[in-house]
Amino acid sequence: MLFRLTGLLAGMLLVAATAGADKAPASVRDLSYGEVLYHYYQDDYFNSIVHLLKARRQDTLDYHASEAELLLGGLDLSYGLRNEAGRIFTELLDEHPRAEVRNRAWFYLARLSWQSGDSNSALAALQATGDDVSPSLAAEIAHLQSLVLLARGDNAATVELLGNVRADRAWSPYLDYNLGVAQIRSGALTDGSRALAQVGELNGYNETRRTLRDKANLALGYSYLQHDEPDRARQYLERVRLEGPLSNRALLGTGWTDIEAGAYGRALVPWLELGSRNATDPAVQEVLLAIPHAMTRMGLHGRAVEHYEQAITSYYAEQARLDESITAIRDGELLLALQEAADDNGTGWLQDVDAMSASPVLRYQVELMARHDFQEAVKNYRDLRRLDDNLAGWAGSIGAFSGMLASRRARHAAQRPVAEAALSAASINTLAQRQRLLTDRLNTIEQQQDPMALASDEENRHWLALQTLHARLAMLPATAGINELRDKQRRLRGILYWNVSSDYKPRLWAAKQQLRELDDLLGRTRAAYAGLAAAGEGAPVDFDGFELRIAELHGEIDRLQTRTGALRLAQGRHIEAIAVAELEQQKQRLEQYLVQARYAMAQTRDTALNSHTTEILP
Amino acid sequence: MQPKNLLFAISLLLAALMSSVQAHAGDDAVQSLDSEIQTLKQDVLALNRELFILEEELLYPSGTQVAVFLSMDVGKYFSLDSVQLRVDDKVVSNYLYTSREVEALHRGGVQRLYMGNLKAGDHEIIAIFTGKGPNGRDYRRGATRTVSKALGPKFIELQIVDLEGKEQPDFTVREWE
């Protein structure tokens, strides 16, 4: 159950961002932190960690630094980096001012200890968590603590703990289940049954809940069976789904309830059904012995002997299949199958039961995958493959980076003389000089309040023409016609002057505005020049810097590829060793069944002979 | 099978059902292999960090760098299918979302939709959002903004937000300082 909950646990890593899709997300104040969350919410722990490390290095986590540290610890934990996660959580405990963050850190440290088998440290860390926790974390803490206590056999403490917990809805079935287990173990059958029965009636809207419901009913059934209450046991065992993962064990138990009740014939109904199922399942192997046992009790010695013989044949066949599987595993076929399985969650490939039972290497994977160490080993193996893919991808890119840098360097070298020529020209200084002259001129105009200095080109032309006319008229005799012309010239000159001088202030303002714009333009031009000059000076250094970094990183990719390859090989061997050890154990179990079958068959024959049965013994 | 065998079998099964004890990797060789894998993973993560930074600095120098992000604030009035991003009337990204990515956005994740280079000056950013609007109707809306690019990186965020009063989605383009 613990492993199935990993997803739920991971969903509660965050302090600020709520995990529920129906709730408004807390707004992200650092884009880079939001990017980390984007990968994290897709269960892409690798890229979440990479982006978080990058954001930390680039110092872009202004607002979310402390949450980011806690998130990083949680991500490390999910990605199997227990040592690093432990270091981060311990640091948070020492340094973090917020009790809520420290409590989470304690909780994750407890999980770490629990995962590495240190229940003492796990318990100590859990007991160190304070009251300042969210309801969901409180439930998680209670759940983990109950698992630790149950593992230590401290049933009374588990009952006390879970009796006082008020969990949120998502967690209560798991806590109820553990409570029921602890109560039954400590002898409180009635209380324990009540707790388990509640879980046994769970609304099964998803497979996780349906399996938990089956598990509760199965546990209840076997508890009642152990306490000599076969009728009640049967009632719960019959609630287990016939097609679920626990159905074989439920069918086996149902048969035993009938045996306990003395209804041997009725026991054969579930047992014969179970006996027809896949013989790789231990429950099926066991029922092959149980069927003739029931028949013997019914006095059907002949049929019992027949079934014992069938069981023996089946066990031998199963042993042969196990040998075949062990050989296939040793030939590397298991690793090949693991490589081919492309799904992300690592269990989807186990769904195709028919294909699996036909394959020697996959035939026993369901049982193997139920083992935590095997699951972890496979997870690591797949992670190593992804690391390999990741490094291969970068190995291609780094070559492209080198090429890109080389062509950029060549282009820069070709353009440099042109840029240098532009930079060395004194044009910027000439422009600045001209701008200064214009400013001085405008200042003089303003001081002298000379409106005609701001006349337009056309106005100046007219002004000049009128001045010339005035000089020429002055040289002519003062006749009536000439005087009229002089009056006209004076009038026109007055009008022109009036027009220009009445517009003096707006013209002065416009001229100043233009100068300001020119000033701004010059400033920008200077900045662009400076930038260009800096780029010119800095570029060769950057090229060299990039070249060095590329070379270093290229070397690191090569080194890590070698290490990944070696570790993949070692991890592959480790997986094969676990699988073979498991199958050897199954062979030993079959060996025991074989001994029991032979003994029981001989005993049945003896009984039959001694009772002078009329049945014809095979 | 004898009754004592039956009891033994039941006890075994009960122990398996009720116990939550985990199998632990016991021997030192396994522990050491696990530690080595952890160290390798950390080294590859650190390498990826350095490579991403190098890639960014090499391909998108800070002077011209522009990054466009996408986020949702609740987003209950709009179910996102795709986004087309245009910069100065040139399509730079056409992104089709998976349900997992949309879910990650709903929960507060921020996607880096595009990264590129732009010269200093004004640029027009147009984002066209396609998806399902209120009542499951096909919905296609655009958001536009002229951004001023100076020397230094520029970050732009496309936001899908809910207008609670109108019960409609709204699409905005925001510049980050």
Coordinates of N, CA, C and O in Angstrom, one line a residue, chain A residues 397-550:
Chain A
S397 N 24.1 17.5 -29.2 CA 23.9 18.9 -29.2 C 25.3 19.6 -29.0 O 25.5 20.7 -29.5
I398 N 26.1 19.0 -28.1 CA 27.4 19.7 -27.8 C 28.2 19.9 -29.1 O 28.9 20.9 -29.2
G399 N 28.1 18.9 -29.9 CA 28.9 19.0 -31.2 C 28.3 20.1 -32.0 O 29.1 20.9 -32.6
A400 N 27.0 20.3 -32.0 CA 26.3 21.4 -32.7 C 26.8 22.7 -32.2 O 27.0 23.7 -32.9
F401 N 26.9 22.8 -30.8 CA 27.3 24.0 -30.2 C 28.7 24.4 -30.7 O 29.0 25.6 -30.9
S402 N 29.6 23.4 -30.7 CA 31.0 23.7 -31.2 C 30.9 24.3 -32.6 O 31.6 25.3 -32.9
G403 N 30.2 23.6 -33.5 CA 30.1 24.1 -34.9 C 29.5 25.5 -34.9 O 30.1 26.4 -35.7
M404 N 28.5 25.7 -34.1 CA 27.9 27.1 -34.1 C 28.9 28.1 -33.7 O 29.0 29.2 -34.3
L405 N 29.6 27.8 -32.6 CA 30.6 28.7 -32.1 C 31.7 29.0 -33.1 O 32.1 30.2 -33.3
A406 N 32.1 28.0 -33.8 CA 33.2 28.2 -34.8 C 32.7 29.1 -36.0 O 33.4 30.0 -36.4
S407 N 31.4 28.9 -36.4 CA 31.0 29.7 -37.5 C 30.7 31.1 -37.0 O 30.9 32.1 -37.7
R408 N 30.3 31.3 -35.8 CA 30.1 32.6 -35.2 C 31.4 33.4 -35.1 O 31.5 34.5 -35.4
R409 N 32.4 32.6 -34.7 CA 33.7 33.2 -34.6 C 34.2 33.7 -35.9 O 34.8 34.8 -36.1
A410 N 34.0 32.9 -37.0 CA 34.5 33.2 -38.3 C 33.7 34.4 -38.8 O 34.3 35.4 -39.4
R411 N 32.4 34.5 -38.6 CA 31.6 35.6 -39.0 C 32.1 36.9 -38.3 O 32.2 38.0 -38.9
H412 N 32.3 36.7 -37.0 CA 32.8 37.9 -36.2 C 34.1 38.4 -36.8 O 34.3 39.6 -36.9
A413 N 35.0 37.5 -37.1 CA 36.3 37.9 -37.6 C 36.2 38.7 -39.0 O 36.9 39.7 -39.2
A414 N 35.2 38.2 -39.8 CA 35.0 38.9 -41.1 C 34.4 40.3 -40.9 O 34.7 41.2 -41.7
Q415 N 33.5 40.4 -39.9 CA 32.8 41.7 -39.8 C 33.6 42.7 -38.9 O 33.3 43.9 -38.9
R416 N 34.5 42.2 -38.2 CA 35.3 43.1 -37.3 C 35.9 44.3 -37.9 O 35.7 45.4 -37.4
P417 N 36.6 44.1 -39.1 CA 37.2 45.3 -39.7 C 36.2 46.4 -40.0 O 36.4 47.6 -39.8
V418 N 35.0 46.0 -40.5 CA 33.9 47.0 -40.9 C 33.5 47.7 -39.6 O 33.4 48.9 -39.6
A419 N 33.3 46.9 -38.5 CA 32.8 47.5 -37.3 C 33.9 48.4 -36.7 O 33.6 49.5 -36.2
E420 N 35.1 48.0 -36.8 CA 36.2 48.8 -36.3 C 36.3 50.2 -37.1 O 36.5 51.2 -36.5
A421 N 36.1 50.1 -38.4 CA 36.2 51.3 -39.2 C 35.1 52.2 -38.8 O 35.3 53.4 -38.6
A422 N 33.9 51.7 -38.5 CA 32.8 52.5 -38.1 C 33.1 53.1 -36.8 O 32.8 54.3 -36.5
L423 N 33.7 52.4 -35.9 CA 33.9 52.8 -34.6 C 35.1 53.9 -34.5 O 35.0 54.8 -33.7
S424 N 36.0 53.7 -35.4 CA 37.2 54.6 -35.4 C 36.8 56.0 -36.0 O 37.5 57.0 -35.8
A425 N 35.8 56.1 -36.9 CA 35.4 57.3 -37.5 C 35.0 58.3 -36.4 O 34.4 57.9 -35.4
A426 N 35.4 59.6 -36.6 CA 35.1 60.6 -35.6 C 33.7 61.1 -35.7 O 33.4 62.2 -35.2
S427 N 32.8 60.4 -36.5 CA 31.5 61.0 -36.8 C 30.7 61.3 -35.5 O 30.0 62.4 -35.5
I428 N 30.8 60.5 -34.5 CA 30.0 60.8 -33.3 C 30.5 62.1 -32.7 O 29.6 62.9 -32.2
N429 N 31.8 62.3 -32.7 CA 32.3 63.6 -32.1 C 31.9 64.8 -33.0 O 31.5 65.9 -32.4
T430 N 31.9 64.6 -34.3 CA 31.5 65.7 -35.2 C 30.0 66.1 -34.9 O 29.7 67.2 -34.8
L431 N 29.2 65.0 -34.8 CA 27.8 65.3 -34.6 C 27.6 66.0 -33.2 O 26.8 66.9 -33.1
A432 N 28.4 65.6 -32.3 CA 28.3 66.2 -30.9 C 28.7 67.7 -31.0 O 28.0 68.6 -30.4
Q433 N 29.7 68.0 -31.8 CA 30.2 69.4 -32.0 C 29.1 70.2 -32.6 O 28.8 71.3 -32.2
R434 N 28.5 69.7 -33.6 CA 27.4 70.4 -34.4 C 26.2 70.7 -33.4 O 25.6 71.7 -33.5
Q435 N 25.9 69.7 -32.6 CA 24.8 69.8 -31.7 C 25.1 71.0 -30.7 O 24.3 71.8 -30.4
R436 N 26.4 71.0 -30.2 CA 26.8 72.1 -29.3 C 26.6 73.5 -29.9 O 26.1 74.4 -29.3
L437 N 27.1 73.6 -31.2 CA 27.0 74.9 -31.9 C 25.5 75.3 -32.0 O 25.2 76.5 -31.8
L438 N 24.6 74.4 -32.4 CA 23.2 74.7 -32.5 C 22.7 75.2 -31.2 O 21.9 76.1 -31.1
T439 N 23.1 74.5 -30.1 CA 22.6 74.9 -28.8 C 23.0 76.4 -28.5 O 22.2 77.2 -28.0
D440 N 24.3 76.7 -28.7 CA 24.8 78.0 -28.5 C 24.0 79.1 -29.3 O 23.7 80.1 -28.8
R441 N 23.8 78.7 -30.5 CA 23.1 79.6 -31.4 C 21.7 79.9 -30.9 O 21.2 81.1 -30.9
L442 N 21.0 78.9 -30.4 CA 19.7 79.1 -29.9 C 19.7 79.9 -28.6 O 18.8 80.8 -28.4
N443 N 20.7 79.7 -27.8 CA 20.8 80.5 -26.6 C 21.0 82.0 -26.9 O 20.4 82.8 -26.3
T444 N 21.8 82.3 -28.0 CA 22.0 83.6 -28.4 C 20.7 84.3 -28.9 O 20.4 85.4 -28.5
I445 N 20.0 83.5 -29.7 CA 18.7 84.0 -30.2 C 17.8 84.4 -29.1 O 17.2 85.4 -29.0
E446 N 17.8 83.5 -28.1 CA 16.9 83.7 -26.9 C 17.3 84.9 -26.1 O 16.4 85.7 -25.7
Q447 N 18.6 85.1 -25.9 CA 19.1 86.2 -25.2 C 18.8 87.5 -25.9 O 18.4 88.5 -25.3
Q448 N 19.0 87.5 -27.2 CA 18.8 88.7 -28.0 C 17.4 88.9 -28.4 O 17.0 90.0 -29.0
Q449 N 16.6 88.0 -28.2 CA 15.1 88.0 -28.5 C 15.0 88.4 -30.0 O 14.3 89.4 -30.3
D450 N 15.7 87.7 -30.9 CA 15.7 88.1 -32.3 C 14.7 87.1 -33.0 O 15.1 86.0 -33.4
P451 N 13.4 87.6 -33.3 CA 12.5 86.6 -33.9 C 12.9 86.2 -35.3 O 12.6 85.1 -35.7
M452 N 13.5 87.1 -36.1 CA 13.8 86.8 -37.4 C 14.9 85.7 -37.5 O 15.0 85.0 -38.6
A453 N 15.6 85.4 -36.5 CA 16.6 84.3 -36.5 C 15.8 83.0 -36.5 O 16.4 82.0 -36.9
L454 N 14.5 83.0 -36.1 CA 13.8 81.8 -36.2 C 12.8 81.7 -37.4 O 11.9 80.8 -37.4
A455 N 13.0 82.6 -38.3 CA 12.2 82.6 -39.5 C 12.5 81.3 -40.4 O 13.6 80.8 -40.3
S456 N 11.4 80.9 -41.1 CA 11.7 79.8 -42.0 C 12.5 80.2 -43.2 O 12.7 81.4 -43.4
D457 N 12.9 79.2 -44.0 CA 13.7 79.5 -45.2 C 12.9 80.4 -46.1 O 13.5 81.4 -46.6
E458 N 11.6 80.1 -46.3 CA 10.8 80.9 -47.2 C 10.7 82.4 -46.6 O 10.8 83.4 -47.4
E459 N 10.4 82.5 -45.3 CA 10.3 83.8 -44.7 C 11.6 84.6 -44.9 O 11.6 85.8 -45.1
N460 N 12.7 83.9 -44.7 CA 14.0 84.6 -44.8 C 14.2 85.1 -46.3 O 14.7 86.2 -46.5
R461 N 13.7 84.3 -47.2 CA 13.8 84.7 -48.6 C 13.0 85.9 -48.9 O 13.5 86.9 -49.5
H462 N 11.8 85.9 -48.3 CA 10.9 87.1 -48.5 C 11.5 88.3 -47.8 O 11.5 89.4 -48.3
W463 N 12.1 88.1 -46.6 CA 12.7 89.2 -45.8 C 13.8 89.8 -46.6 O 14.0 91.0 -46.7
L464 N 14.7 88.9 -47.2 CA 15.8 89.4 -47.9 C 15.4 90.1 -49.2 O 15.9 91.2 -49.5
A465 N 14.3 89.6 -49.8 CA 13.8 90.3 -51.1 C 13.3 91.7 -50.7 O 13.6 92.7 -51.4
L466 N 12.6 91.8 -49.6 CA 12.1 93.1 -49.1 C 13.2 94.1 -48.8 O 13.1 95.3 -49.1
Q467 N 14.3 93.5 -48.2 CA 15.5 94.3 -47.8 C 16.1 94.9 -49.1 O 16.4 96.1 -49.2
T468 N 16.2 94.0 -50.1 CA 16.8 94.4 -51.4 C 16.0 95.5 -52.1 O 16.5 96.5 -52.6
L469 N 14.7 95.2 -52.0 CA 13.7 96.2 -52.6 C 13.9 97.5 -52.0 O 13.9 98.6 -52.6
H470 N 14.0 97.5 -50.6 CA 14.1 98.7 -49.9 C 15.4 99.5 -50.3 O 15.3 100.7 -50.6
A471 N 16.5 98.8 -50.5 CA 17.7 99.5 -50.9 C 17.6 100.1 -52.3 O 18.0 101.2 -52.6
R472 N 16.9 99.3 -53.2 CA 16.8 99.8 -54.6 C 15.8 101.0 -54.6 O 16.1 102.0 -55.3
L473 N 14.8 101.0 -53.8 CA 13.8 102.1 -53.8 C 14.4 103.3 -53.3 O 14.1 104.5 -53.7
A474 N 15.4 103.1 -52.3 CA 16.1 104.3 -51.7 C 16.9 105.0 -52.7 O 17.1 106.3 -52.6
M475 N 17.3 104.4 -53.7 CA 18.1 105.0 -54.7 C 17.3 105.7 -55.8 O 17.8 106.5 -56.6
L476 N 16.0 105.5 -55.8 CA 15.1 106.1 -56.8 C 14.5 107.5 -56.3 O 14.4 107.7 -55.1
P477 N 14.2 108.4 -57.3 CA 13.6 109.7 -56.9 C 12.3 109.5 -56.3 O 11.6 108.6 -56.6
A478 N 11.9 110.4 -55.3 CA 10.7 110.2 -54.6 C 9.5 110.7 -55.4 O 8.8 111.7 -55.0
T479 N 9.1 110.0 -56.4 CA 7.9 110.3 -57.1 C 6.7 109.7 -56.4 O 6.9 108.9 -55.5
A480 N 5.6 110.1 -56.9 CA 4.4 109.5 -56.2 C 4.3 108.0 -56.4 O 4.0 107.3 -55.4
G481 N 4.7 107.6 -57.5 CA 4.6 106.1 -57.8 C 5.6 105.4 -56.9 O 5.4 104.3 -56.3
I482 N 6.8 106.0 -56.8 CA 7.9 105.4 -56.0 C 7.5 105.4 -54.5 O 7.7 104.4 -53.8
N483 N 6.9 106.5 -54.1 CA 6.5 106.6 -52.7 C 5.5 105.5 -52.3 O 5.5 104.9 -51.3
E484 N 4.6 105.3 -53.3 CA 3.6 104.3 -53.1 C 4.2 102.9 -52.9 O 3.9 102.1 -52.1
L485 N 5.2 102.7 -53.8 CA 6.0 101.4 -53.7 C 6.7 101.3 -52.4 O 6.7 100.2 -51.8
R486 N 7.3 102.4 -51.9 CA 8.0 102.4 -50.6 C 7.0 102.0 -49.5 O 7.3 101.2 -48.6
D487 N 5.8 102.7 -49.5 CA 4.8 102.4 -48.5 C 4.5 100.9 -48.5 O 4.3 100.2 -47.5
K488 N 4.3 100.4 -49.7 CA 3.9 99.0 -49.9 C 5.0 98.1 -49.3 O 4.7 97.1 -48.6
Q489 N 6.3 98.5 -49.6 CA 7.4 97.6 -49.1 C 7.4 97.6 -47.6 O 7.6 96.6 -47.0
R490 N 7.2 98.8 -47.0 CA 7.2 98.9 -45.5 C 6.1 98.1 -44.9 O 6.3 97.4 -43.9
R491 N 5.0 98.2 -45.6 CA 3.8 97.5 -45.0 C 4.0 96.0 -45.1 O 3.8 95.2 -44.1
L492 N 4.6 95.5 -46.2 CA 4.8 94.1 -46.3 C 5.9 93.6 -45.3 O 5.8 92.5 -44.7
R493 N 6.9 94.4 -45.2 CA 8.0 94.1 -44.2 C 7.4 94.0 -42.8 O 7.7 93.1 -42.0
G494 N 6.5 95.0 -42.5 CA 5.9 95.0 -41.1 C 5.1 93.8 -40.9 O 5.1 93.1 -39.9
I495 N 4.3 93.4 -42.0 CA 3.4 92.2 -41.9 C 4.3 91.0 -41.6 O 4.0 90.2 -40.7
L496 N 5.4 90.9 -42.4 CA 6.2 89.7 -42.3 C 6.8 89.6 -40.9 O 6.8 88.6 -40.2
Y497 N 7.3 90.8 -40.4 CA 7.9 90.8 -39.1 C 6.9 90.4 -38.0 O 7.2 89.7 -37.1
W498 N 5.7 91.0 -38.2 CA 4.7 90.7 -37.2 C 4.4 89.2 -37.2 O 4.3 88.6 -36.1
N499 N 4.2 88.7 -38.4 CA 3.9 87.2 -38.4 C 5.0 86.4 -37.7 O 4.7 85.5 -36.9
V500 N 6.2 86.7 -38.0 CA 7.3 85.9 -37.5 C 7.4 86.2 -36.0 O 7.5 85.2 -35.2
S501 N 7.4 87.4 -35.6 CA 7.6 87.7 -34.1 C 6.4 87.2 -33.3 O 6.6 86.8 -32.1
S502 N 5.2 87.3 -33.8 CA 4.1 86.8 -33.0 C 4.1 85.3 -32.8 O 3.6 84.7 -31.9
D503 N 4.9 84.6 -33.7 CA 5.0 83.1 -33.6 C 6.4 82.7 -32.9 O 6.8 81.6 -32.9
Y504 N 7.0 83.8 -32.3 CA 8.4 83.6 -31.8 C 8.4 82.5 -30.7 O 9.2 81.6 -30.7
K505 N 7.5 82.6 -29.7 CA 7.6 81.7 -28.6 C 7.4 80.2 -29.0 O 8.2 79.3 -28.6
P506 N 6.3 80.0 -29.7 CA 6.2 78.6 -30.2 C 7.4 78.1 -31.0 O 7.8 76.9 -30.8
R507 N 7.9 79.0 -31.8 CA 9.1 78.6 -32.6 C 10.3 78.3 -31.7 O 11.0 77.3 -31.9
L508 N 10.5 79.1 -30.7 CA 11.6 78.9 -29.8 C 11.4 77.5 -29.1 O 12.4 76.8 -28.9
W509 N 10.2 77.3 -28.6 CA 9.9 76.0 -27.9 C 10.2 74.8 -28.8 O 10.8 73.8 -28.4
A510 N 9.7 74.9 -30.1 CA 9.9 73.8 -31.0 C 11.4 73.6 -31.3 O 11.8 72.4 -31.4
A511 N 12.1 74.7 -31.4 CA 13.6 74.6 -31.7 C 14.3 73.9 -30.5 O 15.1 73.0 -30.7
K512 N 13.8 74.3 -29.3 CA 14.4 73.7 -28.1 C 14.1 72.2 -28.0 O 14.9 71.3 -27.7
Q513 N 12.8 71.9 -28.4 CA 12.4 70.5 -28.4 C 13.2 69.7 -29.3 O 13.6 68.6 -29.0
Q514 N 13.4 70.2 -30.5 CA 14.2 69.5 -31.5 C 15.7 69.2 -31.0 O 16.2 68.2 -31.2
L515 N 16.2 70.2 -30.3 CA 17.5 70.1 -29.7 C 17.5 69.0 -28.7 O 18.5 68.2 -28.6
R516 N 16.5 68.9 -27.9 CA 16.4 67.9 -26.9 C 16.4 66.5 -27.5 O 17.0 65.6 -27.1
E517 N 15.6 66.4 -28.6 CA 15.5 65.1 -29.3 C 16.8 64.7 -29.9 O 17.2 63.6 -29.8
L518 N 17.5 65.8 -30.4 CA 18.8 65.5 -30.9 C 19.8 65.0 -29.8 O 20.6 64.1 -30.1
D519 N 19.6 65.6 -28.7 CA 20.4 65.2 -27.5 C 20.2 63.7 -27.2 O 21.1 63.0 -27.0
D520 N 18.9 63.4 -27.2 CA 18.5 62.0 -26.9 C 19.1 61.0 -27.9 O 19.6 60.0 -27.6
L521 N 18.9 61.5 -29.2 CA 19.4 60.6 -30.3 C 20.9 60.4 -30.2 O 21.4 59.3 -30.4
L522 N 21.6 61.5 -29.8 CA 23.1 61.4 -29.7 C 23.4 60.4 -28.6 O 24.4 59.7 -28.7
G523 N 22.7 60.6 -27.5 CA 22.9 59.7 -26.3 C 22.8 58.2 -26.7 O 23.6 57.4 -26.4
R524 N 21.7 57.9 -27.5 CA 21.5 56.5 -27.9 C 22.6 56.1 -28.8 O 23.0 54.9 -28.8
T525 N 22.9 57.0 -29.7 CA 24.0 56.6 -30.7 C 25.3 56.3 -29.9 O 26.0 55.3 -30.2
R526 N 25.6 57.2 -28.9 CA 26.8 56.9 -28.1 C 26.7 55.5 -27.4 O 27.7 54.8 -27.4
A527 N 25.5 55.2 -26.9 CA 25.3 53.9 -26.2 C 25.6 52.7 -27.2 O 26.2 51.7 -26.8
A528 N 25.0 52.9 -28.4 CA 25.1 51.9 -29.4 C 26.6 51.7 -29.8 O 27.1 50.6 -29.9
Y529 N 27.3 52.8 -29.9 CA 28.7 52.8 -30.2 C 29.5 52.0 -29.1 O 30.3 51.2 -29.3
A530 N 29.1 52.4 -27.8 CA 29.8 51.8 -26.7 C 29.5 50.3 -26.7 O 30.4 49.5 -26.5
G531 N 28.2 49.9 -27.0 CA 27.9 48.5 -27.0 C 28.7 47.8 -28.0 O 29.2 46.7 -27.8
L532 N 28.7 48.4 -29.2 CA 29.4 47.8 -30.3 C 30.9 47.6 -30.0 O 31.5 46.6 -30.2
A533 N 31.5 48.7 -29.3 CA 32.9 48.7 -29.0 C 33.1 47.5 -28.0 O 34.1 46.8 -28.1
A534 N 32.2 47.5 -27.0 CA 32.3 46.4 -25.9 C 32.2 45.0 -26.5 O 32.9 44.1 -26.2
A535 N 31.2 44.9 -27.5 CA 31.1 43.6 -28.1 C 32.3 43.2 -28.9 O 32.8 42.1 -28.8
G536 N 32.9 44.2 -29.5 CA 34.1 44.0 -30.2 C 35.3 43.5 -29.4 O 36.0 42.6 -29.7
E537 N 35.3 44.1 -28.2 CA 36.4 43.8 -27.3 C 36.1 42.5 -26.5 O 37.0 41.6 -26.3
G538 N 34.8 42.3 -26.2 CA 34.4 41.2 -25.3 C 34.3 39.9 -26.1 O 34.6 38.8 -25.6
A539 N 34.0 40.0 -27.4 CA 33.7 38.7 -28.2 C 34.8 37.7 -28.2 O 34.5 36.5 -27.9
P540 N 36.0 38.1 -28.4 CA 37.0 37.1 -28.5 C 37.2 36.3 -27.1 O 37.3 35.1 -27.1
V541 N 37.0 37.1 -26.0 CA 37.1 36.5 -24.7 C 35.9 35.5 -24.6 O 36.1 34.4 -24.1
D542 N 34.7 35.9 -24.9 CA 33.5 35.0 -24.8 C 33.7 33.8 -25.7 O 33.3 32.7 -25.2
F543 N 34.2 34.0 -26.9 CA 34.4 32.8 -27.7 C 35.3 31.8 -27.0 O 35.0 30.6 -27.0
D544 N 36.4 32.3 -26.5 CA 37.3 31.4 -25.8 C 36.6 30.8 -24.5 O 36.8 29.6 -24.3
G545 N 35.9 31.7 -23.8 CA 35.2 31.2 -22.6 C 34.2 30.0 -23.0 O 34.2 29.0 -22.4
F546 N 33.4 30.3 -24.0 CA 32.4 29.3 -24.5 C 33.2 28.0 -24.9 O 32.7 26.9 -24.6
E547 N 34.3 28.2 -25.7 CA 35.0 27.1 -26.2 C 35.5 26.2 -25.0 O 35.4 25.0 -25.1
L548 N 36.0 26.8 -24.0 CA 36.5 26.1 -22.8 C 35.3 25.3 -22.1 O 35.4 24.2 -21.8
R549 N 34.2 26.1 -22.0 CA 33.0 25.4 -21.3 C 32.6 24.2 -22.1 O 32.2 23.2 -21.6
I550 N 32.5 24.4 -23.4 CA 32.0 23.3 -24.3 C 32.9 22.1 -24.2 O 32.5 21.0 -24.0

